[in-house]
Amino acid sequence: MIVAENLVKEFRIAERKPGLIGSLSTLFTRRHRLVRAVDGVSFEIPAGSKTAYIGANGAGKSTTIKMLTGIMTPTSGRCLVAGLEPYRERQRNARTIGVVFGQRSQLWWDLSVPDSFRILRRIYDIPAPVYRRNLDLYRELLDIDALGTTPVRQLSLGQRMRAEIAASLLHDPAVVFWDEPTIGLDMVLKEAVRVLINRANRELGTTVVLTSHDIADIAAICHSALVVDQGRVVHQGSIQELLRTADRRSVLFDHRDGPAPEAACARVEQGLPGVRATLTDGGRIRIDYPADRFTSRQVLAFLLDRFDLADCYAPEPGLEDVLREIYGRSRVPAGAEGGAV
Ligand SMILES: Nc1ncnc2c1ncn2[C@@H]1O[C@H](COP(=O)(O)OP(=O)(O)O)[C@@H](O)[C@H]1O
Ligand SMILES: [Mg+2]
């Protein structure tokens, strides 16, 4: 459904010298610096899938999505969405896709939401039953009527995002690109948005590409992940596979009788060098081990041998932990903070 082949996007940025004289002088001298926002990205996203496009701040996610939606032309390489090159066939592509850019409105600032929807209905030639069905859904899930006839420019961020999300789905597009769609939404609305997109995917086969700072959004919506770092793809596969790339694993256990907690921790750390054992608030012992040095089988065998186990389980590594590891490995500076996804 979506193919990117060696996509590159470079920006020419005017070098700025500090101070007023400096800013004035940039008007006359033509010193430019090239920023490679997207550095040879290739991927395929199958129809009907729900893919999280993940990367630290500045990794090139929005720029890639702008090329996929036809807003920007690649410096080199190409992409295809439903067989079209988006930046060459913007009109036809627009019928196929739905877009939300959390950072930038797709709606008409001076129009109210109902007026915008009426225009979109004409533009996309949306059949009456589809239009009615979708509006009913947005009334129920996004409380769209409450937005009234206020011009979009006067809506709050959360209100605007509800309208943006509805507008992106109004024409039943085959593909939606949602770039930070849940900023400004409270928990109830985030949940409604998840229901809406999962329903479109299930019932209409809508292909979903999502970026979000909220890892819970990703977990609630996406099955697949495409991880980019410094303009390049570093992982593509299921979220499950991504979780399995975690370097550190953990096991929690309870034991009967035997040594007191502190002594038990010491016993684990001595028996398995490189492993950390700590006491949890719940009174269990937590073991963190490097996955490249021990298998879960070895850790379990050790525990069964040395302790009278009452209970034992291995929690899945969290997506956040895995992403922190990935960014850590490529030594991405502070940009990853707070903007981990
Ligand atoms: N219009 C632009 N002009 C110049 N540089 C840009 C422009 N858009 C993005 N960039 C730069 O490209 C890089 C990637 O940006 P972006 O695609 O927005 O990343 P992300 O969405 O992953 O946070 C950043 O270094 C950003 O500053
Ligand atoms: Mg972005």
Coordinates of C-alpha atoms and ligand atoms in Angstrom, one line a residue:
M1 CA 0.0 0.0 0.0
I2 CA 2.8 2.4 0.9
V3 CA 6.3 2.1 -0.5
A4 CA 9.3 4.3 0.2
E5 CA 12.4 3.8 -1.9
N6 CA 15.6 5.5 -0.6
L7 CA 13.7 8.6 0.3
V8 CA 15.9 11.6 1.0
K9 CA 14.9 15.1 2.0
E10 CA 17.4 17.8 2.5
F11 CA 16.7 21.3 3.7
R12 CA 18.9 24.3 2.8
I13 CA 19.1 26.5 5.9
A14 CA 20.6 30.0 5.8
E15 CA 23.5 30.2 8.2
R16 CA 22.8 32.9 10.7
K17 CA 25.4 35.0 12.4
P18 CA 24.7 36.1 15.9
G19 CA 23.5 39.6 16.6
L20 CA 21.6 42.2 14.6
I21 CA 24.5 42.9 12.3
G22 CA 24.8 39.1 11.8
S23 CA 21.1 38.8 10.9
L24 CA 21.3 41.7 8.5
S25 CA 24.4 40.3 6.8
T26 CA 22.6 37.0 6.1
L27 CA 20.4 39.0 3.8
F28 CA 23.4 39.7 1.6
T29 CA 25.7 36.8 1.9
R30 CA 24.4 33.4 0.7
R31 CA 25.8 31.0 3.2
H32 CA 23.8 27.8 3.5
R33 CA 24.0 24.7 5.4
L34 CA 22.3 21.4 4.3
V35 CA 20.3 19.4 6.8
R36 CA 19.5 15.9 5.8
A37 CA 16.2 15.4 7.6
V38 CA 15.5 12.0 5.9
D39 CA 18.5 10.1 4.9
G40 CA 17.7 7.3 2.5
V41 CA 14.6 5.7 4.1
S42 CA 13.1 2.6 2.5
F43 CA 10.1 0.6 3.7
E44 CA 6.9 -1.1 2.7
I45 CA 3.7 -0.8 4.6
P46 CA 1.0 -3.4 3.7
A47 CA -2.6 -2.5 3.2
G48 CA -4.8 -2.8 6.3
S49 CA -1.9 -2.6 8.7
K50 CA -1.5 -0.2 11.6
T51 CA 2.0 1.0 11.8
A52 CA 3.7 3.3 14.4
Y53 CA 6.3 5.6 12.9
I54 CA 8.7 5.9 15.8
G55 CA 11.7 8.1 16.4
A56 CA 13.2 10.8 18.6
N57 CA 12.4 14.4 18.0
G58 CA 14.0 15.6 14.8
A59 CA 14.3 12.0 13.5
G60 CA 12.5 13.0 10.3
K61 CA 9.0 11.5 10.9
S62 CA 7.0 14.6 10.0
T63 CA 9.1 15.3 7.0
T64 CA 8.6 11.7 5.7
I65 CA 4.9 12.0 6.3
K66 CA 4.8 15.3 4.4
M67 CA 6.4 13.5 1.4
L68 CA 3.9 10.6 1.7
T69 CA 1.0 13.0 1.8
G70 CA 2.3 15.1 -1.1
I71 CA 3.0 18.2 0.8
M72 CA 6.7 18.0 0.1
T73 CA 8.7 16.6 -2.8
P74 CA 11.7 14.3 -2.0
T75 CA 15.2 15.6 -2.8
S76 CA 15.8 12.1 -4.2
G77 CA 14.2 8.6 -4.0
R78 CA 10.5 8.2 -4.3
C79 CA 7.4 6.9 -2.6
L80 CA 4.1 5.4 -3.7
V81 CA 0.8 5.5 -1.8
A82 CA -1.8 3.2 -3.3
G83 CA 0.1 3.3 -6.5
L84 CA 0.4 7.1 -6.8
E85 CA 3.4 9.3 -6.3
P86 CA 1.7 11.7 -3.8
Y87 CA 3.6 14.9 -4.7
R88 CA 3.0 14.4 -8.4
E89 CA -0.7 13.6 -8.1
R90 CA -1.9 15.6 -5.1
Q91 CA -5.5 15.8 -6.1
R92 CA -6.0 12.1 -6.7
N93 CA -3.9 11.2 -3.7
A94 CA -6.1 13.4 -1.5
R95 CA -9.1 11.2 -2.1
T96 CA -7.1 8.1 -1.0
I97 CA -5.7 9.6 2.2
G98 CA -6.7 11.3 5.4
V99 CA -4.3 13.4 7.3
V100 CA -3.9 14.9 10.7
F101 CA -0.9 17.0 11.6
G102 CA -1.2 17.8 15.3
Q103 CA 1.2 20.7 14.9
R104 CA -0.5 22.3 12.0
S105 CA -4.2 22.6 11.0
Q106 CA -5.7 21.0 7.9
L107 CA -9.0 22.9 8.4
W108 CA -10.0 26.3 7.2
W109 CA -9.3 28.8 10.1
D110 CA -12.2 31.1 9.3
L111 CA -14.9 28.4 8.9
S112 CA -16.9 26.6 11.5
V113 CA -16.6 22.8 11.8
P114 CA -20.0 22.1 10.2
D115 CA -19.2 24.4 7.3
S116 CA -15.8 22.7 6.8
F117 CA -17.4 19.3 6.8
R118 CA -20.0 20.4 4.2
I119 CA -17.1 21.6 2.0
L120 CA -15.2 18.4 2.5
R121 CA -18.3 16.4 1.6
R122 CA -18.4 18.3 -1.8
I123 CA -14.7 18.0 -2.4
Y124 CA -14.6 14.3 -1.8
D125 CA -18.0 13.7 -3.3
I126 CA -19.0 11.7 -0.2
P127 CA -22.2 9.6 -0.7
A128 CA -25.0 10.7 1.7
P129 CA -25.2 7.4 3.7
V130 CA -21.4 7.4 4.3
Y131 CA -21.5 11.1 5.4
R132 CA -24.4 10.5 7.7
R133 CA -22.9 7.3 9.2
N134 CA -19.6 9.1 9.9
L135 CA -21.2 12.2 11.3
D136 CA -23.3 10.0 13.7
L137 CA -20.1 8.3 14.8
Y138 CA -18.3 11.6 15.5
R139 CA -21.3 12.9 17.4
E140 CA -21.2 9.9 19.6
L141 CA -17.5 9.5 20.1
L142 CA -16.0 13.0 19.6
D143 CA -19.0 15.1 20.8
I144 CA -18.6 17.0 17.6
D145 CA -21.9 18.9 18.0
A146 CA -20.5 20.7 21.0
L147 CA -18.0 22.5 18.8
G148 CA -21.0 24.5 17.5
T149 CA -20.5 27.2 14.8
T150 CA -17.3 28.7 16.3
P151 CA -14.7 29.4 13.7
V152 CA -11.8 26.9 13.9
R153 CA -9.4 29.7 14.9
Q154 CA -11.2 30.2 18.1
L155 CA -11.3 26.5 19.2
S156 CA -9.1 25.2 21.9
L157 CA -6.4 22.7 20.9
G158 CA -8.4 19.8 22.1
Q159 CA -11.5 20.9 20.3
R160 CA -9.6 21.5 17.1
M161 CA -8.0 18.1 17.3
R162 CA -11.4 16.5 17.5
A163 CA -12.5 18.3 14.3
E164 CA -9.2 17.4 12.6
I165 CA -9.5 13.7 13.4
A166 CA -13.1 13.6 12.2
A167 CA -12.2 15.5 9.0
S168 CA -9.4 13.1 8.3
L169 CA -11.8 10.2 8.3
L170 CA -14.9 11.8 6.8
H171 CA -14.4 10.4 3.3
D172 CA -13.5 6.9 4.4
P173 CA -9.9 7.2 3.1
A174 CA -7.9 4.0 2.3
V175 CA -4.9 5.3 4.3
V176 CA -4.7 7.7 7.2
F177 CA -1.5 9.5 8.2
W178 CA -1.8 10.8 11.8
D179 CA 1.1 12.8 13.0
E180 CA 0.7 13.5 16.7
P181 CA -3.1 13.2 16.6
T182 CA -3.8 13.2 20.3
I183 CA -2.0 16.3 21.6
G184 CA -4.4 18.3 23.7
L185 CA -6.9 15.5 24.2
D186 CA -7.9 14.2 27.6
M187 CA -8.0 10.5 28.5
V188 CA -11.6 10.0 27.5
L189 CA -11.1 11.6 24.1
K190 CA -7.9 9.7 23.5
E191 CA -9.8 6.5 24.1
A192 CA -12.5 7.6 21.7
V193 CA -9.9 8.3 19.1
R194 CA -8.4 4.9 19.5
V195 CA -11.9 3.3 19.2
L196 CA -12.5 5.3 16.0
I197 CA -9.3 4.4 14.2
N198 CA -9.4 0.7 15.3
R199 CA -13.0 0.5 14.0
A200 CA -12.1 2.1 10.6
N201 CA -9.2 -0.4 10.4
R202 CA -11.4 -3.4 11.2
E203 CA -14.5 -2.5 9.3
L204 CA -13.1 -0.7 6.2
G205 CA -9.6 -2.1 6.2
T206 CA -8.1 1.5 6.6
T207 CA -4.3 1.5 6.6
V208 CA -3.0 3.5 9.5
V209 CA 0.4 5.3 9.9
L210 CA 0.7 7.0 13.3
T211 CA 3.3 9.0 15.1
S212 CA 2.7 9.8 18.8
H213 CA 4.5 11.0 21.8
D214 CA 2.1 8.9 23.8
I215 CA 3.4 5.3 24.0
A216 CA -0.1 4.2 25.2
D217 CA -1.6 5.4 21.9
I218 CA 0.9 3.3 20.0
A219 CA 0.2 0.2 22.2
A220 CA -3.6 0.7 21.9
I221 CA -3.6 1.1 18.1
C222 CA -0.5 -0.3 16.3
H223 CA 0.7 -3.8 15.6
S224 CA 3.7 -2.8 13.6
A225 CA 6.5 -0.4 14.2
L226 CA 8.9 1.4 11.9
V227 CA 11.7 2.9 14.0
V228 CA 13.7 5.7 12.5
D229 CA 16.8 7.3 14.0
Q230 CA 18.8 10.1 12.6
G231 CA 17.0 9.9 9.3
R232 CA 17.4 6.2 8.8
V233 CA 15.2 3.1 9.5
V234 CA 16.7 1.1 12.4
H235 CA 13.8 -1.4 12.9
Q236 CA 10.8 -2.6 11.0
G237 CA 8.6 -5.4 12.2
S238 CA 5.8 -6.1 14.7
I239 CA 5.7 -4.3 18.0
Q240 CA 6.2 -7.8 19.6
E241 CA 9.5 -8.2 17.7
L242 CA 10.5 -4.7 18.7
L243 CA 9.9 -5.6 22.4
R244 CA 12.0 -8.8 21.9
T245 CA 15.1 -6.7 20.9
A246 CA 15.3 -5.4 24.5
D247 CA 18.8 -5.8 25.9
R248 CA 17.7 -6.2 29.5
R249 CA 15.1 -8.6 30.7
S250 CA 13.7 -9.1 34.1
V251 CA 12.2 -11.8 36.3
L252 CA 10.3 -11.4 39.5
F253 CA 9.9 -14.1 42.1
D254 CA 8.7 -15.0 45.6
H255 CA 10.2 -17.8 47.6
R256 CA 9.2 -19.8 50.6
D257 CA 11.4 -20.1 53.7
G258 CA 15.1 -19.8 52.8
P259 CA 17.2 -16.7 53.1
A260 CA 15.9 -13.2 54.1
P261 CA 15.3 -10.8 51.2
E262 CA 18.7 -9.1 51.4
A263 CA 20.6 -12.4 51.6
A264 CA 18.5 -13.8 48.7
C265 CA 19.4 -10.8 46.5
A266 CA 23.1 -11.3 47.4
R267 CA 22.8 -15.0 46.5
V268 CA 21.4 -14.2 43.1
E269 CA 24.0 -11.6 42.3
Q270 CA 26.8 -13.9 43.3
G271 CA 25.5 -16.8 41.4
L272 CA 24.7 -14.8 38.2
P273 CA 27.5 -12.3 37.7
G274 CA 26.3 -9.1 35.9
V275 CA 22.8 -9.5 37.2
R276 CA 21.1 -7.0 39.5
A277 CA 18.7 -8.2 42.2
T278 CA 16.5 -5.8 44.1
L279 CA 13.6 -6.0 46.5
T280 CA 10.3 -4.6 45.1
D281 CA 7.8 -2.6 47.1
G282 CA 5.5 -5.6 47.0
G283 CA 8.2 -7.7 48.8
R284 CA 9.2 -9.7 45.7
I285 CA 12.7 -10.0 44.3
R286 CA 13.3 -8.5 41.0
I287 CA 16.2 -9.7 38.8
D288 CA 17.4 -7.6 35.8
Y289 CA 19.7 -9.4 33.5
P290 CA 21.5 -8.7 30.2
A291 CA 19.8 -10.7 27.5
D292 CA 23.1 -11.3 25.7
R293 CA 24.7 -13.0 28.7
F294 CA 21.9 -15.1 30.1
T295 CA 18.9 -16.9 28.6
S296 CA 15.6 -16.8 30.6
R297 CA 16.1 -20.6 30.8
Q298 CA 19.4 -20.2 32.6
V299 CA 18.0 -17.7 35.0
L300 CA 15.0 -19.9 35.8
A301 CA 17.2 -23.0 36.2
F302 CA 19.3 -21.1 38.7
L303 CA 16.3 -19.9 40.7
L304 CA 14.7 -23.4 40.8
D305 CA 18.0 -24.8 42.0
R306 CA 18.7 -22.3 44.8
F307 CA 15.2 -21.3 46.0
D308 CA 11.9 -22.9 47.0
L309 CA 9.9 -20.8 44.5
A310 CA 6.4 -19.8 45.4
D311 CA 5.8 -17.7 42.3
C312 CA 7.8 -16.4 39.4
Y313 CA 7.0 -14.4 36.3
A314 CA 8.8 -12.5 33.5
P315 CA 7.2 -9.2 32.6
E316 CA 7.5 -8.0 29.0
P317 CA 9.9 -5.2 28.5
G318 CA 8.1 -1.9 28.0
L319 CA 8.1 -0.1 24.7
E320 CA 9.6 2.9 26.4
D321 CA 12.5 0.9 27.8
V322 CA 13.2 -0.6 24.3
L323 CA 13.1 2.8 22.6
R324 CA 15.4 4.3 25.2
E325 CA 17.9 1.5 24.5
I326 CA 17.6 2.1 20.7
Y327 CA 18.2 5.8 21.0
G328 CA 20.9 5.2 23.6
R329 CA 22.8 2.9 21.2
S330 CA 23.0 5.6 18.5
R331 CA 23.8 8.2 21.1
V332 CA 21.0 10.6 20.3
P333 CA 21.5 13.7 22.4
A334 CA 18.8 15.2 24.7
G335 CA 16.3 15.4 21.8
A336 CA 15.0 12.0 22.8
E337 CA 14.0 13.4 26.2
G338 CA 10.3 13.9 26.6
G339 CA 10.0 13.3 22.9
A340 CA 10.9 9.7 23.0
V341 CA 8.5 8.9 20.2
Ligands
LIG1 N1 10.9 23.2 6.7 C1 12.1 22.9 7.2 N2 13.2 23.6 7.0 C2 14.4 23.3 7.6 N3 14.6 22.3 8.4 C3 13.6 21.5 8.6 C4 12.3 21.8 8.1 N4 11.4 20.8 8.5 C5 12.1 20.0 9.3 N5 13.4 20.4 9.4 C6 14.5 19.7 10.1 O1 14.5 18.4 9.7 C7 14.7 17.5 10.8 C8 13.6 16.5 10.9 O2 12.4 17.2 11.3 P1 11.0 16.5 11.5 O3 10.7 15.7 10.2 O4 10.0 17.5 11.9 O5 11.3 15.5 12.7 P2 10.3 14.7 13.7 O6 8.9 14.9 13.1 O7 10.7 13.3 13.6 O8 10.4 15.3 15.0 C9 14.9 18.4 12.0 O9 16.3 18.6 12.2 C10 14.3 19.7 11.6 O10 14.8 20.8 12.2
MG2 MG 7.1 15.6 14.0

